[in-house]
Short mmCIF file of C-alpha atoms in Angstrom, two decimals:
data_model
loop_
_atom_site.label_atom_id
_atom_site.label_comp_id
_atom_site.label_asym_id
_atom_site.label_seq_id
_atom_site.Cartn_x
_atom_site.Cartn_y
_atom_site.Cartn_z
CA VAL A 1 -14.60 46.70 -22.19
CA VAL A 2 -15.92 48.86 -19.38
CA ALA A 3 -17.48 52.25 -20.33
CA VAL A 4 -16.63 55.17 -18.05
CA SER A 5 -18.69 58.43 -18.05
CA SER A 6 -16.93 61.77 -18.60
CA SER A 7 -17.98 62.70 -15.08
CA SER A 8 -16.08 59.90 -13.53
CA SER A 9 -13.27 60.88 -11.12
CA SER A 10 -9.73 60.08 -12.05
CA SER A 11 -9.64 57.60 -9.06
CA SER A 12 -12.69 55.67 -10.38
CA LEU A 13 -11.27 55.74 -13.84
CA ARG A 14 -8.07 54.01 -12.50
CA VAL A 15 -9.98 51.40 -10.57
CA VAL A 16 -12.06 50.57 -13.72
CA ALA A 17 -8.92 50.47 -15.86
CA MET A 18 -7.22 47.94 -13.45
CA ALA A 19 -10.37 45.85 -13.40
CA ALA A 20 -10.27 45.60 -17.11
CA GLU A 21 -6.77 44.31 -17.10
CA LYS A 22 -5.75 40.77 -16.41
CA LYS A 23 -4.00 40.81 -13.04
CA LYS A 24 -2.65 38.41 -10.48
CA LEU A 25 -4.53 37.76 -7.18
CA TRP A 26 -1.74 39.56 -5.37
CA GLY A 27 -0.86 42.20 -8.05
CA GLY A 28 -2.14 45.47 -6.39
CA ARG A 29 1.06 45.96 -4.34
CA PHE A 30 3.42 45.60 -7.29
CA SER A 31 4.30 48.22 -9.98
CA GLU A 32 6.94 46.32 -12.04
CA ASP A 33 6.37 43.32 -14.34
CA ILE A 34 7.55 39.99 -13.05
CA ASP A 35 10.71 38.47 -14.46
CA PRO A 36 9.52 35.68 -16.98
CA LEU A 37 12.04 33.29 -15.34
CA MET A 38 10.52 34.13 -11.92
CA GLU A 39 7.13 33.46 -13.47
CA LYS A 40 8.25 29.94 -14.50
CA PHE A 41 10.15 29.46 -11.18
CA ASN A 42 7.11 30.39 -9.17
CA GLU A 43 4.25 28.62 -11.01
CA SER A 44 2.74 25.38 -9.73
CA LEU A 45 -0.14 24.86 -12.13
CA SER A 46 1.82 22.37 -14.05
CA PHE A 47 1.49 19.91 -11.11
CA ASP A 48 -1.17 21.19 -8.85
CA ARG A 49 -3.78 21.15 -11.61
CA ARG A 50 -4.52 17.55 -10.62
CA MET A 51 -6.30 19.07 -7.54
CA ALA A 52 -8.70 21.03 -9.83
CA GLN A 53 -11.85 19.33 -8.72
CA GLU A 54 -10.89 19.56 -5.09
CA ASP A 55 -10.23 23.25 -5.54
CA VAL A 56 -13.68 23.76 -7.04
CA ARG A 57 -15.40 21.68 -4.39
CA GLY A 58 -13.66 23.68 -1.69
CA SER A 59 -14.68 26.95 -3.26
CA MET A 60 -18.23 25.81 -3.59
CA GLY A 61 -18.32 25.01 0.13
CA TYR A 62 -16.67 28.38 0.97
CA ALA A 63 -19.31 30.20 -1.10
CA ARG A 64 -22.10 28.56 0.84
CA ALA A 65 -20.32 29.38 4.17
CA LEU A 66 -19.97 33.01 3.06
CA ALA A 67 -23.63 33.20 2.26
CA LYS A 68 -24.59 31.96 5.75
CA THR A 69 -22.63 34.98 7.28
CA GLY A 70 -24.70 37.40 5.14
CA ILE A 71 -21.54 38.82 3.52
CA ILE A 72 -22.69 37.70 0.13
CA THR A 73 -26.34 37.18 -0.83
CA ASP A 74 -28.04 33.93 -1.71
CA ALA A 75 -28.15 34.95 -5.46
CA GLU A 76 -24.42 35.63 -5.40
CA ARG A 77 -23.81 32.26 -3.75
CA ASP A 78 -25.82 30.50 -6.40
CA ALA A 79 -23.99 32.28 -9.12
CA LEU A 80 -20.71 31.26 -7.62
CA VAL A 81 -21.69 27.70 -7.17
CA ASP A 82 -23.20 27.36 -10.62
CA GLY A 83 -20.15 28.88 -12.11
CA LEU A 84 -17.80 26.76 -10.35
CA ASP A 85 -19.82 23.79 -11.48
CA LEU A 86 -19.10 24.87 -15.03
CA VAL A 87 -15.43 25.24 -14.23
CA ALA A 88 -15.43 21.65 -12.88
CA LYS A 89 -17.14 20.32 -15.95
CA GLU A 90 -14.40 22.00 -18.13
CA TRP A 91 -11.75 20.19 -16.21
CA ALA A 92 -13.58 16.98 -16.36
CA ALA A 93 -13.98 17.24 -20.11
CA ASP A 94 -10.37 18.25 -20.51
CA ALA A 95 -11.67 21.51 -22.07
CA PHE A 96 -10.22 23.94 -19.43
CA GLU A 97 -7.91 26.36 -21.33
CA VAL A 98 -4.86 27.52 -19.32
CA VAL A 99 -3.68 31.07 -20.06
CA SER A 100 -0.60 32.94 -19.32
CA GLY A 101 -0.66 34.21 -15.83
CA ASP A 102 -2.35 31.10 -14.36
CA GLU A 103 0.28 30.48 -11.82
CA ASP A 104 -1.53 27.86 -9.81
CA ILE A 105 -4.83 25.96 -9.71
CA HIS A 106 -6.38 28.60 -7.51
CA THR A 107 -5.54 31.43 -9.88
CA ALA A 108 -6.63 29.52 -12.89
CA ASN A 109 -10.15 28.54 -11.53
CA GLU A 110 -10.84 31.98 -10.22
CA ARG A 111 -9.87 33.60 -13.39
CA ARG A 112 -12.10 31.22 -15.46
CA LEU A 113 -14.90 31.78 -12.96
CA GLY A 114 -14.70 35.51 -13.53
CA GLU A 115 -14.94 34.94 -17.19
CA LEU A 116 -18.03 32.83 -16.88
CA ILE A 117 -20.05 34.93 -14.27
CA GLY A 118 -18.43 38.34 -14.22
CA PRO A 119 -17.42 40.52 -11.33
CA VAL A 120 -19.29 38.61 -8.56
CA ALA A 121 -16.47 35.99 -8.87
CA GLY A 122 -14.26 38.54 -7.09
CA LYS A 123 -16.40 37.91 -3.94
CA LEU A 124 -15.35 34.23 -3.62
CA HIS A 125 -12.03 34.97 -2.01
CA THR A 126 -13.57 37.19 0.69
CA GLY A 127 -11.75 36.32 3.94
CA ARG A 128 -9.88 33.43 2.22
CA SER A 129 -6.23 33.11 1.50
CA ARG A 130 -4.43 30.81 -0.80
CA ASN A 131 -2.65 29.76 2.36
CA ASP A 132 -5.75 28.04 3.87
CA GLN A 133 -7.03 27.24 0.34
CA VAL A 134 -4.12 25.15 -0.79
CA ALA A 135 -3.98 23.23 2.53
CA THR A 136 -7.68 22.41 2.14
CA ASP A 137 -7.25 21.25 -1.58
CA THR A 138 -4.38 19.00 -0.81
CA ARG A 139 -6.07 17.42 2.26
CA MET A 140 -9.21 16.71 0.15
CA TRP A 141 -7.11 15.26 -2.66
CA LEU A 142 -4.94 13.18 -0.30
CA ARG A 143 -7.78 11.65 1.67
CA ALA A 144 -9.29 10.25 -1.46
CA GLN A 145 -6.00 8.88 -2.80
CA LEU A 146 -5.21 7.23 0.50
CA LEU A 147 -8.62 5.36 0.34
CA VAL A 148 -7.57 4.01 -3.07
CA LEU A 149 -3.99 3.05 -1.81
CA ARG A 150 -5.54 1.37 1.17
CA GLY A 151 -7.68 -0.73 -1.17
CA TYR A 152 -4.75 -1.84 -3.17
CA LEU A 153 -2.90 -2.83 -0.01
CA ARG A 154 -5.79 -4.71 1.35
CA GLN A 155 -6.00 -6.64 -2.00
CA LEU A 156 -2.32 -7.61 -1.57
CA ILE A 157 -3.07 -8.96 1.97
CA ALA A 158 -6.08 -10.82 0.70
CA VAL A 159 -4.03 -12.52 -2.02
CA ALA A 160 -1.40 -13.54 0.61
CA ILE A 161 -4.13 -15.07 2.75
CA GLU A 162 -5.60 -17.14 -0.05
CA ARG A 163 -2.18 -18.48 -1.08
CA ALA A 164 -1.29 -19.21 2.50
CA GLU A 165 -4.37 -21.30 2.96
CA SER A 166 -4.19 -23.22 -0.30
CA GLU A 167 -0.43 -23.94 0.09
CA VAL A 168 -0.25 -24.57 3.82
CA ASP A 169 1.19 -28.04 3.42
CA VAL A 170 4.43 -26.98 1.70
CA VAL A 171 7.51 -26.81 3.94
CA MET A 172 10.63 -24.87 3.18
CA PRO A 173 13.83 -23.80 4.82
CA GLY A 174 13.63 -20.73 7.10
CA PHE A 175 16.73 -18.44 7.06
CA THR A 176 18.41 -16.13 9.57
CA HIS A 177 21.38 -14.09 8.39
CA LEU A 178 20.48 -15.64 4.99
CA GLN A 179 21.71 -18.86 6.46
CA SER A 180 19.62 -22.10 6.66
CA ALA A 181 18.03 -22.06 10.14
CA GLN A 182 14.78 -23.98 10.81
CA THR A 183 11.98 -25.66 8.96
CA VAL A 184 8.98 -23.39 8.36
CA ARG A 185 5.95 -23.46 6.02
CA TRP A 186 5.84 -21.53 2.81
CA SER A 187 2.55 -20.14 4.17
CA HIS A 188 4.30 -19.07 7.31
CA TRP A 189 6.73 -17.04 5.25
CA LEU A 190 3.86 -15.47 3.26
CA LEU A 191 2.05 -14.40 6.39
CA SER A 192 5.11 -12.96 7.89
CA HIS A 193 5.05 -10.32 5.11
CA ALA A 194 1.26 -10.07 5.39
CA ALA A 195 1.63 -9.22 9.05
CA ALA A 196 3.87 -6.23 8.13
CA TRP A 197 1.35 -5.18 5.51
CA GLN A 198 -1.46 -5.36 8.15
CA ARG A 199 0.54 -2.89 10.21
CA ASP A 200 0.85 -0.60 7.15
CA ASP A 201 -3.02 -0.82 6.80
CA MET A 202 -3.39 0.18 10.44
CA ARG A 203 -0.97 3.17 9.94
CA ILE A 204 -2.97 4.42 6.96
CA ALA A 205 -6.25 4.14 8.96
CA ASP A 206 -4.59 6.05 11.83
CA LEU A 207 -3.32 8.67 9.40
CA LEU A 208 -6.60 9.39 7.54
CA PRO A 209 -8.30 11.42 10.40
CA ARG A 210 -5.34 13.73 10.62
CA VAL A 211 -5.42 14.22 6.90
CA ASN A 212 -9.11 14.85 7.03
CA THR A 213 -8.87 17.98 9.17
CA LEU A 214 -10.17 21.29 7.81
CA PRO A 215 -7.85 24.37 7.63
CA LEU A 216 -10.26 26.40 5.53
CA GLY A 217 -11.56 29.51 7.42
CA SER A 218 -8.10 30.19 8.80
CA GLY A 219 -7.22 32.94 6.31
CA ALA A 220 -3.67 33.82 5.74
CA LEU A 221 -2.82 33.08 9.29
CA ALA A 222 -5.00 35.06 11.76
CA GLY A 223 -8.34 33.57 11.10
CA ASN A 224 -11.49 34.72 9.26
CA PRO A 225 -13.09 38.11 10.03
CA PHE A 226 -16.48 37.36 8.66
CA GLY A 227 -17.82 34.80 11.12
CA VAL A 228 -17.48 31.82 8.87
CA ASP A 229 -18.79 28.68 10.72
CA ARG A 230 -15.78 26.40 10.31
CA ARG A 231 -17.62 23.50 11.98
CA ALA A 232 -20.52 23.69 9.46
CA LEU A 233 -18.03 24.10 6.61
CA ALA A 234 -16.17 20.96 7.78
CA VAL A 235 -19.38 18.94 7.63
CA ASP A 236 -20.16 20.29 4.24
CA LEU A 237 -16.85 19.31 2.80
CA GLY A 238 -16.63 15.94 4.47
CA PHE A 239 -13.99 16.74 7.04
CA GLU A 240 -13.96 15.10 10.39
CA ARG A 241 -12.61 18.03 12.46
CA VAL A 242 -11.31 21.60 12.02
CA CYS A 243 -7.69 22.62 12.68
CA PRO A 244 -7.81 24.17 16.20
CA ASN A 245 -5.36 27.11 15.53
CA SER A 246 -5.38 29.19 12.35
CA MET A 247 -1.58 29.84 12.43
CA ASP A 248 -0.89 26.12 12.72
CA ALA A 249 -3.54 25.43 10.13
CA VAL A 250 -1.69 27.15 7.32
CA SER A 251 1.66 25.99 8.47
CA ASP A 252 1.02 22.30 9.17
CA ARG A 253 2.42 19.84 6.60
CA ASP A 254 2.57 16.91 9.11
CA TYR A 255 -0.03 15.15 6.91
CA VAL A 256 2.41 15.22 3.98
CA ALA A 257 5.24 13.96 6.05
CA GLU A 258 3.17 11.21 7.63
CA THR A 259 1.91 10.06 4.20
CA MET A 260 5.55 9.92 2.95
CA PHE A 261 6.58 8.13 6.07
CA TRP A 262 3.74 5.59 5.67
CA ALA A 263 4.73 5.07 2.07
CA SER A 264 8.38 4.70 2.89
CA THR A 265 7.71 2.15 5.61
CA THR A 266 5.38 0.19 3.33
CA MET A 267 7.90 0.22 0.53
CA ILE A 268 10.53 -1.06 2.90
CA HIS A 269 8.31 -3.96 3.63
CA LEU A 270 7.72 -4.51 -0.11
CA SER A 271 11.42 -4.25 -0.75
CA ARG A 272 12.34 -6.95 1.79
CA TRP A 273 9.54 -9.15 0.54
CA SER A 274 10.91 -8.54 -3.10
CA GLU A 275 14.49 -9.28 -2.00
CA ASP A 276 13.41 -12.67 -0.53
CA LEU A 277 11.57 -13.59 -3.75
CA ILE A 278 14.51 -12.45 -5.93
CA ILE A 279 16.71 -14.84 -3.88
CA TYR A 280 14.21 -17.71 -3.95
CA SER A 281 13.74 -17.34 -7.73
CA SER A 282 17.52 -17.48 -8.54
CA GLY A 283 18.92 -20.54 -10.17
CA GLN A 284 20.80 -21.48 -7.03
CA PHE A 285 17.49 -21.70 -5.05
CA GLY A 286 14.77 -22.22 -7.73
CA MET A 287 11.99 -22.34 -5.08
CA VAL A 288 9.66 -19.93 -6.89
CA LYS A 289 9.20 -18.94 -10.50
CA LEU A 290 7.90 -15.44 -11.42
CA SER A 291 5.19 -15.09 -14.06
CA ASP A 292 6.42 -13.96 -17.56
CA ALA A 293 4.01 -10.97 -17.09
CA TYR A 294 6.32 -9.54 -14.44
CA SER A 295 9.69 -10.65 -15.85
CA THR A 296 11.96 -9.41 -18.62
CA GLY A 297 14.83 -10.94 -20.52
CA SER A 298 18.36 -10.01 -21.45
CA SER A 299 19.38 -8.27 -24.65
CA LEU A 300 22.48 -10.40 -24.80
CA MET A 301 21.84 -13.74 -22.91
CA PRO A 302 18.83 -15.56 -24.35
CA GLN A 303 18.47 -17.82 -21.29
CA LYS A 304 17.90 -14.99 -18.76
CA LYS A 305 14.58 -14.38 -17.10
CA ASN A 306 15.18 -11.36 -14.87
CA PRO A 307 12.82 -10.47 -11.85
CA ASP A 308 12.57 -6.86 -12.92
CA ALA A 309 9.28 -6.22 -11.30
CA LEU A 310 10.73 -7.18 -7.98
CA GLU A 311 13.87 -5.29 -8.47
CA LEU A 312 12.03 -2.15 -9.36
CA LEU A 313 9.92 -2.45 -6.25
CA ARG A 314 13.27 -2.73 -4.35
CA GLY A 315 14.66 0.25 -6.12
CA LYS A 316 11.64 2.53 -5.88
CA SER A 317 11.69 2.09 -2.05
CA GLY A 318 14.95 3.93 -2.05
CA ARG A 319 13.56 6.80 -4.05
CA LEU A 320 10.58 7.24 -1.74
CA LEU A 321 12.81 7.24 1.17
CA GLY A 322 14.79 10.10 -0.52
CA THR A 323 11.65 12.00 -1.10
CA LEU A 324 10.73 11.83 2.58
CA THR A 325 14.21 12.87 3.69
CA GLY A 326 14.22 15.79 1.16
CA PHE A 327 10.87 17.06 2.26
CA MET A 328 11.81 16.86 5.94
CA ALA A 329 14.93 18.91 5.19
CA VAL A 330 12.71 21.60 3.39
CA MET A 331 10.47 21.94 6.41
CA LYS A 332 12.84 22.07 9.26
CA GLY A 333 14.09 25.53 8.76
CA THR A 334 10.86 27.31 7.95
CA PRO A 335 9.40 29.83 10.40
CA THR A 336 5.87 29.66 11.67
CA THR A 337 2.93 29.81 9.35
CA TYR A 338 3.05 29.73 5.48
CA ASN A 339 6.17 29.91 3.43
CA LYS A 340 6.74 29.40 -0.22
CA ASP A 341 9.00 26.55 0.50
CA PHE A 342 5.94 24.50 1.16
CA GLN A 343 5.24 24.38 -2.58
CA GLU A 344 8.15 21.83 -2.80
CA ALA A 345 5.92 19.36 -0.95
CA TRP A 346 3.43 18.76 -3.70
CA GLU A 347 5.55 17.12 -6.43
CA GLY A 348 7.07 14.84 -3.86
CA LEU A 349 3.59 14.00 -2.44
CA PHE A 350 2.13 13.38 -5.98
CA ASP A 351 5.03 11.15 -6.97
CA THR A 352 4.77 9.26 -3.66
CA VAL A 353 1.09 8.56 -4.21
CA ASP A 354 1.65 7.62 -7.83
CA THR A 355 4.53 5.37 -7.03
CA MET A 356 2.57 3.61 -4.21
CA SER A 357 -0.31 3.03 -6.58
CA ASP A 358 1.83 1.38 -9.08
CA CYS A 359 3.90 -0.59 -6.55
CA LEU A 360 1.07 -2.04 -4.63
CA GLN A 361 -0.67 -3.26 -7.81
CA ILE A 362 2.56 -4.71 -9.26
CA ALA A 363 3.22 -6.47 -5.91
CA THR A 364 -0.28 -7.93 -5.94
CA GLY A 365 0.22 -9.25 -9.54
CA CYS A 366 3.52 -10.70 -8.71
CA LEU A 367 2.19 -12.60 -5.76
CA ALA A 368 -1.05 -13.71 -7.41
CA THR A 369 0.81 -15.19 -10.47
CA LEU A 370 4.12 -16.62 -9.20
CA LYS A 371 4.54 -20.34 -9.07
CA ILE A 372 6.25 -22.36 -6.28
CA ASP A 373 8.40 -25.44 -6.55
CA PRO A 374 7.55 -27.59 -3.36
CA ALA A 375 10.29 -30.24 -4.41
CA ALA A 376 12.92 -27.47 -4.73
CA MET A 377 11.85 -26.13 -1.33
CA GLU A 378 12.20 -29.59 0.17
CA ARG A 379 15.64 -30.00 -1.39
CA GLY A 380 16.66 -26.89 0.28
CA LEU A 381 16.06 -28.55 3.70
CA SER A 382 19.04 -30.20 5.35
CA ALA A 383 19.34 -32.28 8.51
CA ASP A 384 21.52 -29.72 10.21
CA MET A 385 18.46 -27.51 10.37
CA LEU A 386 17.09 -30.03 12.86
CA ALA A 387 19.84 -29.34 15.31
CA THR A 388 17.58 -27.33 17.57
CA ASP A 389 14.96 -30.11 17.36
CA LEU A 390 17.63 -32.51 18.69
CA ALA A 391 18.37 -30.22 21.57
CA GLU A 392 14.62 -30.01 22.21
CA TYR A 393 14.44 -33.79 22.18
CA LEU A 394 16.84 -33.86 25.10
CA VAL A 395 14.90 -31.11 26.95
CA ARG A 396 11.82 -33.39 26.91
CA LYS A 397 14.13 -35.93 28.51
CA GLY A 398 14.68 -33.61 31.38
CA VAL A 399 18.09 -32.25 30.26
CA PRO A 400 18.49 -28.37 30.86
CA PHE A 401 18.44 -26.48 27.51
CA ARG A 402 21.83 -24.89 28.12
CA GLU A 403 23.30 -28.38 28.27
CA THR A 404 21.33 -29.77 25.32
CA HIS A 405 22.37 -26.78 23.14
CA HIS A 406 26.04 -27.71 23.72
CA ILE A 407 25.39 -31.49 23.16
CA SER A 408 23.43 -30.80 19.92
CA GLY A 409 26.33 -28.62 18.84
CA ALA A 410 28.78 -31.48 19.48
CA ALA A 411 26.58 -33.75 17.41
CA VAL A 412 26.77 -31.23 14.50
CA LYS A 413 30.53 -31.14 14.73
CA LEU A 414 30.70 -34.91 14.80
CA ALA A 415 28.66 -35.25 11.72
CA GLU A 416 30.84 -32.58 9.96
CA ASP A 417 34.07 -34.44 10.91
CA ARG A 418 32.68 -37.73 9.55
CA GLY A 419 31.25 -36.03 6.47
CA CYS A 420 27.77 -37.25 6.93
CA ALA A 421 24.36 -35.72 7.63
CA LEU A 422 23.35 -35.07 11.08
CA SER A 423 20.46 -37.52 10.70
CA ASP A 424 22.97 -40.30 9.70
CA LEU A 425 24.28 -40.50 13.33
CA THR A 426 23.14 -43.46 15.22
CA VAL A 427 22.17 -43.88 18.80
CA GLY A 428 25.57 -45.41 19.36
CA ASP A 429 27.08 -42.36 17.93
CA LEU A 430 25.05 -39.99 20.16
CA LYS A 431 25.13 -41.92 23.41
CA PRO A 432 28.63 -40.81 24.27
CA LEU A 433 27.54 -37.25 24.00
CA CYS A 434 24.55 -37.76 26.34
CA ASP A 435 23.12 -40.84 28.07
CA ALA A 436 19.60 -39.45 27.53
CA PHE A 437 19.74 -40.40 23.85
CA GLU A 438 17.43 -43.38 23.05
CA GLU A 439 16.19 -45.16 19.95
CA ASP A 440 13.21 -42.85 19.57
CA VAL A 441 15.67 -40.04 18.55
CA VAL A 442 15.08 -41.12 15.00
CA GLY A 443 11.68 -39.24 15.26
CA VAL A 444 13.56 -36.01 15.34
CA TRP A 445 14.57 -36.32 11.64
CA SER A 446 11.31 -35.14 10.19
CA TYR A 447 10.90 -31.73 8.63
CA GLU A 448 7.09 -31.84 8.77
CA LYS A 449 7.29 -32.80 12.39
CA SER A 450 9.69 -29.98 13.16
CA ALA A 451 7.30 -27.44 11.61
CA GLU A 452 4.26 -28.96 13.42
CA SER A 453 6.06 -28.86 16.88
CA ARG A 454 5.88 -25.00 16.74
CA ASP A 455 2.23 -25.03 17.57
CA THR A 456 1.97 -21.79 19.57
CA GLU A 457 0.10 -18.77 18.38
CA GLY A 458 1.94 -17.31 15.43
CA GLY A 459 4.07 -20.48 14.94
CA SER A 460 4.69 -22.67 11.88
CA SER A 461 2.39 -25.54 12.63
CA ARG A 462 -0.48 -26.15 10.26
CA ARG A 463 -3.06 -25.24 12.77
CA SER A 464 -1.25 -22.07 13.72
CA VAL A 465 -0.77 -20.92 10.19
CA LEU A 466 -4.45 -21.54 9.38
CA GLU A 467 -5.44 -19.60 12.52
CA GLN A 468 -3.21 -16.75 11.33
CA CYS A 469 -5.04 -16.66 7.95
CA GLU A 470 -8.37 -16.51 9.83
CA LYS A 471 -7.25 -13.74 12.04
CA LEU A 472 -6.07 -11.72 9.09
CA ARG A 473 -9.26 -12.30 7.11
CA ARG A 474 -11.29 -11.36 10.15
CA TYR A 475 -9.29 -8.19 10.40
CA LEU A 476 -9.99 -7.23 6.85
CA ARG A 477 -13.64 -7.94 7.35
CA ASP A 478 -13.93 -6.05 10.60
CA THR A 479 -12.11 -2.94 9.32
CA GLU A 480 -13.74 -2.91 5.94
CA GLY A 481 -16.23 -0.15 7.10
CA ASP A 482 -13.59 1.94 9.13
CA VAL A 483 -13.44 4.56 6.51
CA ASP A 484 -16.78 5.59 4.85
CA GLU A 485 -16.04 7.04 1.46
CA ALA A 486 -19.45 8.79 1.39
CA ARG A 487 -18.30 11.02 4.25
CA TYR A 488 -15.63 12.48 2.03
CA ASP A 489 -18.21 13.56 -0.55
CA GLY A 490 -19.27 16.24 1.95
CA GLY A 491 -22.46 16.78 3.89
CA ALA A 492 -22.42 13.43 5.71
CA ALA A 493 -23.65 14.75 8.96
CA SER A 494 -25.78 17.42 7.41
CA ALA A 495 -27.61 14.82 5.31
CA ALA A 496 -28.10 12.58 8.26
CA ALA A 497 -29.50 15.57 10.17
CA GLY A 498 -31.82 16.55 7.36
CA VAL A 499 -30.10 19.74 6.66
CA SER A 500 -29.25 20.91 3.10
CA THR A 501 -25.75 22.28 2.59
CA SER A 502 -26.52 24.08 -0.69
CA GLY A 503 -29.52 26.28 0.52
CA GLY A 504 -29.45 29.53 2.30
CA GLU A 505 -30.33 28.61 5.82
CA ASP A 506 -28.47 30.53 8.44
CA ALA A 507 -25.55 29.06 10.39
CA GLY A 508 -27.59 28.94 13.57
CA ALA A 509 -30.02 26.54 12.05
CA LEU A 510 -27.25 24.34 10.76
CA ASP A 511 -25.62 24.37 14.16
CA ALA A 512 -28.74 23.44 15.98
CA ALA A 513 -29.51 20.62 13.56
CA PHE A 514 -25.97 19.43 13.87
CA ASP A 515 -26.08 19.47 17.68
CA GLU A 516 -29.39 17.57 17.56
CA PHE A 517 -27.89 14.95 15.33
CA CYS A 518 -24.93 14.47 17.65
CA GLU A 519 -27.10 14.22 20.68
CA ASP A 520 -29.02 11.41 19.04
CA ASP A 521 -25.84 9.62 17.92
CA PRO A 522 -22.78 10.93 19.86
CA SER A 523 -20.70 8.01 18.66
CA ALA A 524 -20.94 9.15 15.07
CA ASP A 525 -17.45 9.99 13.68
CA GLU A 526 -18.66 13.51 12.58
CA CYS A 527 -19.49 14.38 16.14
CA LYS A 528 -16.43 13.04 17.92
CA VAL A 529 -14.01 15.90 17.16
CA PHE A 530 -16.60 18.63 17.97
CA ASP A 531 -17.32 17.49 21.56
#
C-alpha cells in the first residue's frame, strides 16, 4: 500500500495508484481488460520457463552493463543482481510461484524481482526490450544444450569405433538397392555410419558460434540509447561476438532453423542406420540381435521380439523433419524485425532438443549392446557377389575392364543356366568365354580376399578399416577442446584479462583491459570476432 499526502496532485495520485496495481510490462497503452482466451493464447510461460536461469543470468549481465553507463548506481546494480540471484535460487529449488498475469518468463522474473527488492526492479528494463531479451535467453539456453547433444553424438561415434576395431575380422554382404553386391567387413559398415555422424559433429561445431552471438543491447529494433557497451556485455555473458545490426538481431531466427536442420540431418542418418539394423535383425537375415533392453514383444504373438527402439528412431526422424518444415513456413512471411509469430519457434526448438537427447542416447545404447552373428553374415555371402572380382582377375591379365565386365556377366548367366554357383564353374567352363582364364582363377572365390583387395584409403581391407578407426579416434581427440564450456559461463576473456564483471568499473577500463588481453593473445576466440 502506498500512502499519498492530501497535497498530492491528481496526476501524482494516478501514477501511484497505477504503481500499486499489478500490471503488464506493456499495459500503459491499454484501457480495456484482455480477453481471458487471448491471455491463454498469448502466454508462453508454460514452455519458456525452462529458460528461467538464462533469463536471470542475462538480466544480471544487463544490470552490470547499465551501471557502467551511469544510468543506474552501483548500489542499484547490486540490489538488482542480489535480487535476481534470489529469483534464480527459487527456480532452482522449484519454489518459484507463478501468478496470474505471468505471460512469459521475462514478465514472471521481473514481477518476482519487484516483490523482492521493490521499485528499483523497474530500472532493470531500461533500454531493453523483450525482443532482444528473448533472443538472448534462447541463445544462452541453446548453446548449453548443443554442447550436451554434441557430447552424446561423440559417445555414439566412440562406441562405433570400439566395435569396429574389436570386430574387424567379420565379413558380411554389402548391399546396393538392397541387393547383394560385394563383400565388406561388418566394421566397414559400422564406420560408414560413423562417417556420417562425424559430419553431424562438424556441423554442430560450425553452428555453435552463430548461436553464441549476442543480440542484447539491440532494444526493440533501433538499438540502445544509453551507451551500453555490447562488446563488454558479450564477454560478461560468455558470447563470442555481438549481432552487428540491431534490426537483424531481434529478427534473426537462423540459429533455430540451423539447429532444426542439424537435428533433421542427424536423424536422417540415425534413421538409415536404424533401417539397416531392422533389416539385419529380421528372421530372414538374422545377422544381428538387439538387446532385450531395447526391444519389445507382441501382445498376441509370444515369439515376437520387435526392434521398437530402432523403429522409433526411424519414426522420430519424420517428426523432426516436420518441425523444421513448419518453422520455415512460419518464418517465410514475416516482415523485418520482431513479430509474435516467432513465439512459435520455441516449442518446436525445445521438442527438437529433447528428442535429439533421447535419440542419441538410445542409439548409443542399441549399438553398445547388440550382438552380431558372424556365421549368419557369412551365410549371407554368395559366389555371385564375387562377379566383380572375376572381372578384376581378367583386368590383371591385361583384358580391358569393359570387356571383362561382359565376360564376367556371361559367366554369371552360365552358372544360372546350369543351376550352380558361380564358383562351381571350372577353368574349362570359363575358357570359352575368355582365353585369359587360367588355373589360378580359383583364388577369386574367397570372400576374405575380396574384402582385402579393396586396400585403398576408405576401403574394406583390414588395414584400411583400422586406419579409418584411428582417423576417427584422432578426430575426436583433436576436437575435444574445440568448444570450451567455461566460456559460456560468462566472463571468460574478462577473467583472463584480470577484470571483474561484477564490480562497478567503467566501460572504458573494461575495454582497455579487453584490448590489452587481445593484443597479448589475438588468436583467442573471444578476440576474433571483435577485430
